[in-house]
Tab-separated table of C-alpha atoms and ligand atoms in Angstrom:
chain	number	residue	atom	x	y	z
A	1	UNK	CA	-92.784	-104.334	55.660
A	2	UNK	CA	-89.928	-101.805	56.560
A	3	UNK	CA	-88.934	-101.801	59.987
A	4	UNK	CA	-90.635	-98.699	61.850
A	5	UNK	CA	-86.596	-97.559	63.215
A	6	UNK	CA	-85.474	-97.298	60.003
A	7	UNK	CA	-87.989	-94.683	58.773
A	8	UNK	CA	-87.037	-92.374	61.775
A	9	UNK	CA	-83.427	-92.472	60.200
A	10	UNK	CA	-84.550	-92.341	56.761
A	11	UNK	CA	-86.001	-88.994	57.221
A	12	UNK	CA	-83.955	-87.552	60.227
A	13	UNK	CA	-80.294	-88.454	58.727
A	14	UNK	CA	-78.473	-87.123	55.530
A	15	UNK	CA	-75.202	-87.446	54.383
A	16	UNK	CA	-72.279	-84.894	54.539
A	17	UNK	CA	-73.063	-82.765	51.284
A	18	UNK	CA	-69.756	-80.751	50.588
A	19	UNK	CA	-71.735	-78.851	47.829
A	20	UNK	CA	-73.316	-77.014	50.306
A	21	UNK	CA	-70.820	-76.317	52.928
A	22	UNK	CA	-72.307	-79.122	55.446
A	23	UNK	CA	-75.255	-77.042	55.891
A	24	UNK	CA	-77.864	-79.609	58.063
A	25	UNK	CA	-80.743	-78.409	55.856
A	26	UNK	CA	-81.233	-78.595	52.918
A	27	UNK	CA	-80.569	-74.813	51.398
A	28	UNK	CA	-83.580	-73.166	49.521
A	29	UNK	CA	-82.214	-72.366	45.950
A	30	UNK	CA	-84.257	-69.369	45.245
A	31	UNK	CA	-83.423	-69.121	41.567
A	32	UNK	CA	-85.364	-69.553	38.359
A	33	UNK	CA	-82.054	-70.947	36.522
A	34	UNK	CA	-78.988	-71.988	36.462
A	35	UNK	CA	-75.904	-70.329	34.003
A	36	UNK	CA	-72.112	-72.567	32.976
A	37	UNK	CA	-69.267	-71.551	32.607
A	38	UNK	CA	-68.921	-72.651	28.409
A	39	UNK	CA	-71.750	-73.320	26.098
A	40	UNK	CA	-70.847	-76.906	26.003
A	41	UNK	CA	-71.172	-77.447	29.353
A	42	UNK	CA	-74.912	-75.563	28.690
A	43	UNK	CA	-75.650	-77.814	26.282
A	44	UNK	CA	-74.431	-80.996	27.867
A	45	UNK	CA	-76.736	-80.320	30.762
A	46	UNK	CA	-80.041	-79.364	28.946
A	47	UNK	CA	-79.662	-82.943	26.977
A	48	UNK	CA	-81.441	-83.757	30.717
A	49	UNK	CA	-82.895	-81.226	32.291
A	50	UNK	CA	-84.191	-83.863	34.636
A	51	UNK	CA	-81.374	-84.807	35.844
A	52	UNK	CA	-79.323	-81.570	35.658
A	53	UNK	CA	-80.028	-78.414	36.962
A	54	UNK	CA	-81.003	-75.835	34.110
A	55	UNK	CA	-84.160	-74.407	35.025
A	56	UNK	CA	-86.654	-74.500	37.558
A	57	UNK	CA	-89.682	-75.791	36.404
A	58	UNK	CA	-87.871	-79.051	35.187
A	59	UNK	CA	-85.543	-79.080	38.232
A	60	UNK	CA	-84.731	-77.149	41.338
A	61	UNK	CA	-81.825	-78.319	43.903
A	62	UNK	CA	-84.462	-78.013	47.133
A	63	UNK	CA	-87.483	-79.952	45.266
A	64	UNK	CA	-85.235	-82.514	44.337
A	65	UNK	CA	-83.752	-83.545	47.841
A	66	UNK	CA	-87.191	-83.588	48.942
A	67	UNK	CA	-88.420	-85.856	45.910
A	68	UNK	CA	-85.172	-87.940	46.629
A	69	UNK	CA	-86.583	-88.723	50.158
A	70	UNK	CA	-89.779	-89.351	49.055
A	71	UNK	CA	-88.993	-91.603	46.278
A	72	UNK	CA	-86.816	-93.433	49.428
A	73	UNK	CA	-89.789	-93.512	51.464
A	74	UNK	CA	-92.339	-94.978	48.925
A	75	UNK	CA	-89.553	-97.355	47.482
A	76	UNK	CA	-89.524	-95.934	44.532
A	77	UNK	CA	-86.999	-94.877	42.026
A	78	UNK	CA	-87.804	-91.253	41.078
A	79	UNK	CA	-90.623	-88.656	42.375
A	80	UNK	CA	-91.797	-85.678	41.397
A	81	UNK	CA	-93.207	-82.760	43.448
A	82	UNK	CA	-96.045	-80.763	42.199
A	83	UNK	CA	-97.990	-77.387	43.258
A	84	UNK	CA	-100.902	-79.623	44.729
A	85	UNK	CA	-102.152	-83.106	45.175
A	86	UNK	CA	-104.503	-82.211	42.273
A	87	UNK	CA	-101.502	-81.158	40.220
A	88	UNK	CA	-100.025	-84.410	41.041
A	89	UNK	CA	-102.967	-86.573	40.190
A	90	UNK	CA	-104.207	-84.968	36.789
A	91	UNK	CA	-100.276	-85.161	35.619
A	92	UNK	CA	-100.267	-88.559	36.415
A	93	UNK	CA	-102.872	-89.808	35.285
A	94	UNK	CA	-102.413	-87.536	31.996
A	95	UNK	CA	-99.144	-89.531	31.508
A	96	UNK	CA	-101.472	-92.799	31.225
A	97	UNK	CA	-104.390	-92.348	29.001
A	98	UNK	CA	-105.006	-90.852	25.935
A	99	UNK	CA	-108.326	-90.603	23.327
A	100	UNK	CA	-110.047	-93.418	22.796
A	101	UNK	CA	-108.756	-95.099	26.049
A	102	UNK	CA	-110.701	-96.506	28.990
A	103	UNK	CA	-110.351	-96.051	33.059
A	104	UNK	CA	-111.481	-98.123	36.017
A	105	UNK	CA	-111.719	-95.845	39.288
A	106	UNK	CA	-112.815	-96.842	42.658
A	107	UNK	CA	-116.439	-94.882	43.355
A	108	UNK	CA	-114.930	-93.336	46.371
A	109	UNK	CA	-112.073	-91.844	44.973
A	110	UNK	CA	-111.598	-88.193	46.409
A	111	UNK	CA	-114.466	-85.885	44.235
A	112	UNK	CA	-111.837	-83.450	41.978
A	113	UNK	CA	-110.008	-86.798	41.061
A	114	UNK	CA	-113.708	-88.250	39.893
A	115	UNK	CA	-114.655	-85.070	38.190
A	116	UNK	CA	-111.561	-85.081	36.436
A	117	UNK	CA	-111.990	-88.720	35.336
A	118	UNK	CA	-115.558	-88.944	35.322
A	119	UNK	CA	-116.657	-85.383	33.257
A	120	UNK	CA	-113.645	-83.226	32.179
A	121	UNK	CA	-111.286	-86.239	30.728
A	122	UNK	CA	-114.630	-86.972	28.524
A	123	UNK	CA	-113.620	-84.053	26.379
A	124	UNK	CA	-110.425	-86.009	25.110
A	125	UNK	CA	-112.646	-89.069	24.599
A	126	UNK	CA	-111.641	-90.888	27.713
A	127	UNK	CA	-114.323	-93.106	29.580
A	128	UNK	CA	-114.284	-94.188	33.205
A	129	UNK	CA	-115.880	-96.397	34.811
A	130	UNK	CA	-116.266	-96.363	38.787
A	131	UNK	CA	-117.115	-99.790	40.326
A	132	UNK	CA	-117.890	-100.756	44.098
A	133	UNK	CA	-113.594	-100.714	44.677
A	134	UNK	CA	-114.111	-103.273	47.760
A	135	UNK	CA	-114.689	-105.852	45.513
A	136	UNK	CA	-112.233	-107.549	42.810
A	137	UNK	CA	-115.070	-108.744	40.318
A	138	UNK	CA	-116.332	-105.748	40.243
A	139	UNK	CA	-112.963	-104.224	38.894
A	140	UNK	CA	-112.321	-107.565	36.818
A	141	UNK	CA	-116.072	-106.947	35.220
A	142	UNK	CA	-115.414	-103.172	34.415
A	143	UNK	CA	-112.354	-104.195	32.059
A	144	UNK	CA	-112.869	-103.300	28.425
A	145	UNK	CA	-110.411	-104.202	25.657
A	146	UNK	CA	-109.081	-100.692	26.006
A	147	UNK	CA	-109.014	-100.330	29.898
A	148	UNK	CA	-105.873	-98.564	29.866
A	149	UNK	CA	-106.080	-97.515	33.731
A	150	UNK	CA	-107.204	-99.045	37.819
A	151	UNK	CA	-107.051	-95.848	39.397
A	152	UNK	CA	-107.322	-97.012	43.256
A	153	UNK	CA	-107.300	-95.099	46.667
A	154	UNK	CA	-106.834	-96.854	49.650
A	155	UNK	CA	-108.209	-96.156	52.240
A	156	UNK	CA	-110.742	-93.682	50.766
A	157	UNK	CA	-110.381	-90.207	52.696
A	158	UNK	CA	-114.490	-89.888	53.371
A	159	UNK	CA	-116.191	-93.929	54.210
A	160	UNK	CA	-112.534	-95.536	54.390
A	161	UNK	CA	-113.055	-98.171	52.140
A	162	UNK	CA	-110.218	-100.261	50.670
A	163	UNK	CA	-109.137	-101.903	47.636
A	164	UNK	CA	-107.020	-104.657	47.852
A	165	UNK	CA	-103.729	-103.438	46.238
A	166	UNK	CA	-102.137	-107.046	45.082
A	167	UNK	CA	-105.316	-108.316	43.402
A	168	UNK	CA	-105.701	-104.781	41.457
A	169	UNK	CA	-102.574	-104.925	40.609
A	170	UNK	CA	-102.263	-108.471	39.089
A	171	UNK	CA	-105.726	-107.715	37.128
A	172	UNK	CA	-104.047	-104.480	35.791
A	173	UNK	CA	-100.831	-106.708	34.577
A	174	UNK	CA	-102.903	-109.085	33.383
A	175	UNK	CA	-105.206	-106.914	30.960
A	176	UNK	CA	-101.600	-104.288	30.064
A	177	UNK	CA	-103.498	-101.771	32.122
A	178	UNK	CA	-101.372	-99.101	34.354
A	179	UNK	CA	-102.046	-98.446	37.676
A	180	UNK	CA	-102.119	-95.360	39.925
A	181	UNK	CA	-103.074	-95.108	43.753
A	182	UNK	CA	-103.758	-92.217	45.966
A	183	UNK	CA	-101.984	-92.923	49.254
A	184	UNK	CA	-102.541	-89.486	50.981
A	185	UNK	CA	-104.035	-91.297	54.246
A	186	UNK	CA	-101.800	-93.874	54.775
A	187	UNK	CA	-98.339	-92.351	54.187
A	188	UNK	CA	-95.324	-93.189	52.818
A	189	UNK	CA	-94.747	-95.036	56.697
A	190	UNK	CA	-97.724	-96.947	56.868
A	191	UNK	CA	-98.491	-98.409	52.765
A	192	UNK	CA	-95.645	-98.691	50.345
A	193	UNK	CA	-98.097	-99.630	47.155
A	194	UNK	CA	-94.748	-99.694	45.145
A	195	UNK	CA	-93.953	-102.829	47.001
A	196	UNK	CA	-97.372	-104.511	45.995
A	197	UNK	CA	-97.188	-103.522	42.069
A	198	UNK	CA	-98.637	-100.554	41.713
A	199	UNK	CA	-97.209	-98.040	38.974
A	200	UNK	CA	-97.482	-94.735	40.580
A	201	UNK	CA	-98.250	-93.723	43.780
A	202	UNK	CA	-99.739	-89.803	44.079
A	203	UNK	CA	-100.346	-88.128	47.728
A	204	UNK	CA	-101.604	-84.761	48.456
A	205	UNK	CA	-98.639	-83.644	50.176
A	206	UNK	CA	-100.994	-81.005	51.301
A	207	UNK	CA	-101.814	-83.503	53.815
A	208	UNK	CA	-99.444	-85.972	56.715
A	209	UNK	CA	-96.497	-85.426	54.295
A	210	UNK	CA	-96.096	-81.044	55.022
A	211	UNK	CA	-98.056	-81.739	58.419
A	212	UNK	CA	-98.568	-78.313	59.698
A	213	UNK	CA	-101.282	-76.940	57.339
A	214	UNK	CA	-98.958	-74.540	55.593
A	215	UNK	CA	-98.426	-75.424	52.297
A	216	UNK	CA	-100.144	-76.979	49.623
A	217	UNK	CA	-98.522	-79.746	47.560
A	218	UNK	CA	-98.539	-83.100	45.584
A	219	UNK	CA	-96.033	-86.089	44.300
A	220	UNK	CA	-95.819	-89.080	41.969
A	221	UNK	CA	-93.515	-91.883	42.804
A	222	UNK	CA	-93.157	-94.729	40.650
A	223	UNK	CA	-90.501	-96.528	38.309
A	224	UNK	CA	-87.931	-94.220	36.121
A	225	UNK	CA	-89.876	-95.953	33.240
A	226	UNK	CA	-92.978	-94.354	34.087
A	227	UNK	CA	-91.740	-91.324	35.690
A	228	UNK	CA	-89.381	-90.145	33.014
A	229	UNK	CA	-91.982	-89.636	30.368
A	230	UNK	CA	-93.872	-87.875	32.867
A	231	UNK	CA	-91.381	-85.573	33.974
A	232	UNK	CA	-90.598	-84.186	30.341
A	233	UNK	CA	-94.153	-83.963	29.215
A	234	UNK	CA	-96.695	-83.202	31.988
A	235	UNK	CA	-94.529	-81.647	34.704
A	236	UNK	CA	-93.095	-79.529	32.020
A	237	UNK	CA	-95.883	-78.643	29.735
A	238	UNK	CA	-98.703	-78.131	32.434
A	239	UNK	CA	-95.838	-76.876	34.547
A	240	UNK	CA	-97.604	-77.018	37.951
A	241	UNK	CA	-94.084	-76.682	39.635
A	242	UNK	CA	-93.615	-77.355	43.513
A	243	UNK	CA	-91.491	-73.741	44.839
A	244	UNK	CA	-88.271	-74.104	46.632
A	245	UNK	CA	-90.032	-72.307	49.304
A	246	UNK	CA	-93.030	-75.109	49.372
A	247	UNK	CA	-90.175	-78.064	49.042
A	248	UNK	CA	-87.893	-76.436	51.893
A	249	UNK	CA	-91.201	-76.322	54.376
A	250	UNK	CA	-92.568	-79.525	53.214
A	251	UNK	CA	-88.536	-81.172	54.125
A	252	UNK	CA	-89.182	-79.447	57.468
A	253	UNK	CA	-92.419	-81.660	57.902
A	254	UNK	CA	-91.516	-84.769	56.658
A	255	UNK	CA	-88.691	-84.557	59.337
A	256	UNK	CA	-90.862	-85.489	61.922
A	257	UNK	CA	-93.473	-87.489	59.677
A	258	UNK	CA	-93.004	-90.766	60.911
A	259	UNK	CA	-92.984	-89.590	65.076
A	260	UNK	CA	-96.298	-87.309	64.040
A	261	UNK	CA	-97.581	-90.408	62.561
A	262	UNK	CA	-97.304	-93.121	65.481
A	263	UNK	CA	-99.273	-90.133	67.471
A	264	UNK	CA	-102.232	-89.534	64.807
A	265	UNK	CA	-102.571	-93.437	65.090
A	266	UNK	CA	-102.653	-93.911	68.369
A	267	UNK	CA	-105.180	-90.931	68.931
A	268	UNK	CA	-106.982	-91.286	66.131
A	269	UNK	CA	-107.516	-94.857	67.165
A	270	UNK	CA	-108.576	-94.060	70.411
A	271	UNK	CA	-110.962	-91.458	69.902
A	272	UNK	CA	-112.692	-93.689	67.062
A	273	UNK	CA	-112.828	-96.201	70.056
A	274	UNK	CA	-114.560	-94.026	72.071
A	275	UNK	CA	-116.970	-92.445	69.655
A	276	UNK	CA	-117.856	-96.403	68.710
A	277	UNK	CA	-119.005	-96.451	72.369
A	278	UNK	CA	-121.408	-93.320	71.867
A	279	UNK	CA	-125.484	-94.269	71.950
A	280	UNK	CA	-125.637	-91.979	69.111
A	281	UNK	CA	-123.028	-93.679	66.525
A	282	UNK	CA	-124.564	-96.066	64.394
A	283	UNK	CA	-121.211	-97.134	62.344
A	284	UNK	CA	-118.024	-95.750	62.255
A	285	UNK	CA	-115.517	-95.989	59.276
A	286	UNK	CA	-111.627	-96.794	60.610
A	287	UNK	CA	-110.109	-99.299	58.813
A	288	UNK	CA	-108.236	-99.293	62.228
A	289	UNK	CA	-111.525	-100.756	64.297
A	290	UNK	CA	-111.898	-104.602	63.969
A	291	UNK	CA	-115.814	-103.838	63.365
A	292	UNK	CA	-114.407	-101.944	59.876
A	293	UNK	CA	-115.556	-105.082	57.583
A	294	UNK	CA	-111.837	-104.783	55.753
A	295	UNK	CA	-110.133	-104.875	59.065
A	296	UNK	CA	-108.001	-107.931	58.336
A	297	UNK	CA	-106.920	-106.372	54.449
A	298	UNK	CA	-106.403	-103.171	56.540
A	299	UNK	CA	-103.801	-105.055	58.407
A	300	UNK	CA	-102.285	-107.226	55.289
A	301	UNK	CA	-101.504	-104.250	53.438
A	302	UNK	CA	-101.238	-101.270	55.682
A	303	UNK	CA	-98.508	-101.325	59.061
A	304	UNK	CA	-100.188	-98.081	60.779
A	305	UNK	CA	-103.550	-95.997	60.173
A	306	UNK	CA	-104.021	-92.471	59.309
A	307	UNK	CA	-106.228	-90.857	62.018
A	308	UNK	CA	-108.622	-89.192	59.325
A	309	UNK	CA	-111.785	-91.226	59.811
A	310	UNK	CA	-115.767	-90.697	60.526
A	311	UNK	CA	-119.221	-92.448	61.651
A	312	UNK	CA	-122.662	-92.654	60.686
A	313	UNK	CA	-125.288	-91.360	62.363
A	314	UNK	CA	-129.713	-91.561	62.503
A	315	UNK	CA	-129.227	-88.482	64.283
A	316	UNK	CA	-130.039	-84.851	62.024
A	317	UNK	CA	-126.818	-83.443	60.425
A	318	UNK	CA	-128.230	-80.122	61.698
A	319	UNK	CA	-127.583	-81.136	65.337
A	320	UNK	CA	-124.024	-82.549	64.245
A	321	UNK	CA	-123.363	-78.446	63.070
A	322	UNK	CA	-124.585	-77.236	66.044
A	323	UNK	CA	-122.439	-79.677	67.871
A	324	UNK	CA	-119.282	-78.940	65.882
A	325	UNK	CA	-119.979	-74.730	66.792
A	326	UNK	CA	-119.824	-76.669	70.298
A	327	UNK	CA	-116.311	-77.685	69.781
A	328	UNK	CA	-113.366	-76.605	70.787
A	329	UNK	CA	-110.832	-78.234	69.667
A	330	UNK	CA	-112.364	-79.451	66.664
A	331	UNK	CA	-112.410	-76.896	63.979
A	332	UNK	CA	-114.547	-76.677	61.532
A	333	UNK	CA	-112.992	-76.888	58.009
A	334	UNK	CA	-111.698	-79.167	55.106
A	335	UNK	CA	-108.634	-80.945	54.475
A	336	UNK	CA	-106.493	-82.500	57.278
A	337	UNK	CA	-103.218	-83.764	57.985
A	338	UNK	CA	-102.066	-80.901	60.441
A	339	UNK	CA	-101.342	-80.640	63.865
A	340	UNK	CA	-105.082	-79.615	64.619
A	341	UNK	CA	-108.458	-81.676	64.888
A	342	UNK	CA	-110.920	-80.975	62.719
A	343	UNK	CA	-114.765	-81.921	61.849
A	344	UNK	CA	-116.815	-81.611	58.537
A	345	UNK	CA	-120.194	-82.941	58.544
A	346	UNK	CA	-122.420	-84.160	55.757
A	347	UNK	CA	-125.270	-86.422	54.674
A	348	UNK	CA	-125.146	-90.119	53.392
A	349	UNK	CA	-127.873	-91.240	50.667
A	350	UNK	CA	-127.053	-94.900	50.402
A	351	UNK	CA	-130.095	-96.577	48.007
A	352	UNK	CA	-133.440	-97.178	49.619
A	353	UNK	CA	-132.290	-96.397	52.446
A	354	UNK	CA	-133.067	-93.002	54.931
A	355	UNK	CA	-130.744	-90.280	54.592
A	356	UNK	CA	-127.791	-90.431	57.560
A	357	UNK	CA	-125.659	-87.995	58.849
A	358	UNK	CA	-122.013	-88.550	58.200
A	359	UNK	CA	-119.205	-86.912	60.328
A	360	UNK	CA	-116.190	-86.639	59.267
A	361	UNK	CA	-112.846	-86.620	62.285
A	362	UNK	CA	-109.273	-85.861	62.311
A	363	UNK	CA	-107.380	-86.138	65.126
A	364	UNK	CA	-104.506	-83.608	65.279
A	365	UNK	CA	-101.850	-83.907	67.516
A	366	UNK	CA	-103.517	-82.600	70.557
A	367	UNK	CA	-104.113	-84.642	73.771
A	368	UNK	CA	-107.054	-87.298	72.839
A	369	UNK	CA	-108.510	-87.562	76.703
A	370	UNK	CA	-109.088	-83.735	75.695
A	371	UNK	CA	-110.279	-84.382	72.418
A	372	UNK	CA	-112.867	-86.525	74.266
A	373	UNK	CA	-113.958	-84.702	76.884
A	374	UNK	CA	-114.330	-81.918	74.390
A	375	UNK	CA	-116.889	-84.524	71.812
A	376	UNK	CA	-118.123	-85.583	75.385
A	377	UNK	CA	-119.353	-81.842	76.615
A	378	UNK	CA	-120.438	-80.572	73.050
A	379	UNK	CA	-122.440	-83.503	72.610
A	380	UNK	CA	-124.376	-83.134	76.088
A	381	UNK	CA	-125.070	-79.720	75.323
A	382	UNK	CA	-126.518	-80.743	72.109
A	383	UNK	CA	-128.440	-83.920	72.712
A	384	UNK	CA	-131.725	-84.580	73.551
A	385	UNK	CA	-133.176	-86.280	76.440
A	386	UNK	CA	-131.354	-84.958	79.055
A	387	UNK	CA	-131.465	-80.705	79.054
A	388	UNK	CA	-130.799	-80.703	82.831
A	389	UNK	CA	-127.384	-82.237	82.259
A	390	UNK	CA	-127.388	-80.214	78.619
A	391	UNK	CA	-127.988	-76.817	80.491
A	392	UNK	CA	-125.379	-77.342	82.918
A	393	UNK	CA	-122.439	-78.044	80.698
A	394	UNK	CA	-124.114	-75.009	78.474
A	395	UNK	CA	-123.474	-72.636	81.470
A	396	UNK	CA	-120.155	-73.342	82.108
A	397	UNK	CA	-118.664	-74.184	78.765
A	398	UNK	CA	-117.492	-70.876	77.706
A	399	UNK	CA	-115.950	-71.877	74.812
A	400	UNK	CA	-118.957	-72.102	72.512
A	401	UNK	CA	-118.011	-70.919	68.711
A	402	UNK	CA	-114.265	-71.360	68.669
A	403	UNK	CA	-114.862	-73.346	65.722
B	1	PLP	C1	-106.722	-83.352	49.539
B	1	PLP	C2	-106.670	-84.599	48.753
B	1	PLP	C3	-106.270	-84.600	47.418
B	1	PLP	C4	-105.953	-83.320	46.659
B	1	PLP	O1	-104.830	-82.700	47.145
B	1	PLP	P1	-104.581	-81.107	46.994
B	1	PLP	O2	-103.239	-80.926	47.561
B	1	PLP	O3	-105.678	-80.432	47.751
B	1	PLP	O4	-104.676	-80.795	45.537
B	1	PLP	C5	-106.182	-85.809	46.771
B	1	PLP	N1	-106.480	-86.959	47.390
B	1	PLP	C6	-106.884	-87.005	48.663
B	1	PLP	C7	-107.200	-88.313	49.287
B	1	PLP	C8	-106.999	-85.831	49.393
B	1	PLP	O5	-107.416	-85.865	50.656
């Protein structure tokens, strides 16, 4: 595992680039293409528009320093930036299978990704299977003579299950199967899948990588051999380009991504601590937490944790909504990854089992001891058992409905 010093220079230093005057960062090349001087110089560059600059929805100047950096980060030897994780995923995975071919995903892969795999891919006669990804034999007894695909995410971004990446990976060689792996919670700092034999690695850039919930964005990383192919079919057919403007803001963020990063562990980790402690927590799911029943394959294969996690609860999911309208802090909306905590709350139907309420975290990068007191207050005002203590924190709250 890379030392953690040498991902703060990774992303904070660049070289002297003369091309562009010394500037610290990174120009945006507003520009749909590029003109030359002769014709032959035209036609020398569009024999690789990949690697030259010729038009912008093969190649852009901005969106390639940033897929340069992030192909450094993951360890890999090319990336390329899309308009969204989603864009990203379905391009990748695209690049993979075709009709007649068979895929093995992990049941808690994030829901687009399954509906893409699961329902829409059926139209082009592609099956999937999704298996229990916590265990190998389940993946090993999916495998078909045309499993063309282990599509793994690790951790999961809703119960924070893992897959371990090694063992997937040698089944996939094994069988001439490619592999993907969403790695949008742990970052580029904290899981290098590359490293461990995976094919491609896709984030939602959306997510840690941009940081401050203003753009929306996706990558692949992976080996030139399985990039290349990729780059000239699906990034330029579909053509769900990242901007300039997107890759210049999303440089901006990943700046900072591994200092945001030690924070969102740290926090994340201790408000998951604390919410463990709460009478009213039945489980929570951090792979993080030593209770987390992967917590020892947590640490094998990741060096940090995302701070993206949530618990289970007996308690009604409609007291969980009125405690998150309690919150303030917290707001009350999807995705994460920014510099503000938010909360989502739904149910979990596991088989013969009651209905539980699962809450969904993440920590931002605000203090946790407020964080805290702020799940500490909302949750007095909402629980039963105690209204003289609930009334008084109701009375001087004040900050109901910020969320
Ligand atoms: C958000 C998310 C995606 C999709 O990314 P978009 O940028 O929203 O398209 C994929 N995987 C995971 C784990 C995510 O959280």
């Amino acid at each position: 595992m890379r030392a953690k010093e040498k991902l703060h220079s990774l992303v904070a230093h660049d070289g002297h680039d003369e091309r562009h005057h010394g500037a610290i960062s990174m120009p945006i090349y507003q520009t749909s293409l590029f003109s030359f001087e002769t014709y032959e110089q035209f036609n020398l560059a569009r024999q690789d528009e990949q690697e030259n600059f010729v038009y912008s929805r093969g190649n852009n100047p901005t969106v390639r320093y940033l897929e340069d950096k992030l192909a450094e980060l993951e360890q890999g030897e090319r990336a390329k930036c899309f308009a969204s994780g989603m864009a990203a995923i379905t391009a990748a995975i695209m690049s993979v299978v075709g009709q007649g071919d068979h895929v093995i995903c992990t049941h808690q892969a994030y829901g687009p990704t399954r509906d893409f795999l699961g329902n829409y891919l059926q139209r082009f006669g592609v099956e999937t299977t999704f298996v229990d990804g916590s265990s190998l034999d389940n993946w090993a007894n999916a495998v078909q003579p045309n499993t063309k695909l282990l599509y793994l995410e690790s951790p999961t971004s809703m119960m924070f299950e893992l897959q371990d990446i090694e063992a997937c990976t040698e089944l996939a060689r094994s069988i001439g199967a490619e592999t993907i792996l969403d790695n949008s919670w742990a970052t580029p700092c904290y899981q290098n899948p590359l490293t461990r034999g995976v094919g491609m690695v896709v984030h939602s850039i959306t997510k840690y990588i941009s940081g401050h919930s203003d753009c929306v964005g996706g990558v692949v990383v992976g080996t030139k051999r399985l990039l290349e192919p990729l780059m000239n079919r699906e990034y330029m057919l579909f053509g769900g380009l990242m901007t300039p403007q997107t890759a210049g803001l999303v440089t901006r963020g990943l700046r900072t991504l591994p200092l945001r990063m030690q924070r969102h562990e740290a926090s994340g980790l201790k408000v998951a601590e604390y919410i463990s402690r709460q009478a009213y927590v039945r489980k929570v799911n951090h792979p993080g937490l030593e209770s987390h029943p992967q917590h020892a394959l947590a640490c094998r294969q990741m060096s940090g944790f995302g701070s993206l996690f949530s618990f289970e609860s007996a308690e009604p999911a409609q007291r969980f909504r009125a405690f998150a309208d309690r919150l303030q802090y917290f707001r009350i909306g999807p995705s994460w990854g920014g510099f503000e905590s938010l909360i989502t709350v739904g149910e979990l139907h596991r088989d013969n089992e009651p209905a539980v309420s699962l809450v969904r975290l993440y920590i931002g990068a605000e203090d946790p001891d407020d964080l805290i007191r702020d799940l500490e207050e909302a949750w007095r005002i909402v629980a039963p058992g105690d209204p003289a203590e609930g009334e008084f924190h109701e009375q001087n709250a004040g900050f109901t409905q910020n969320g």
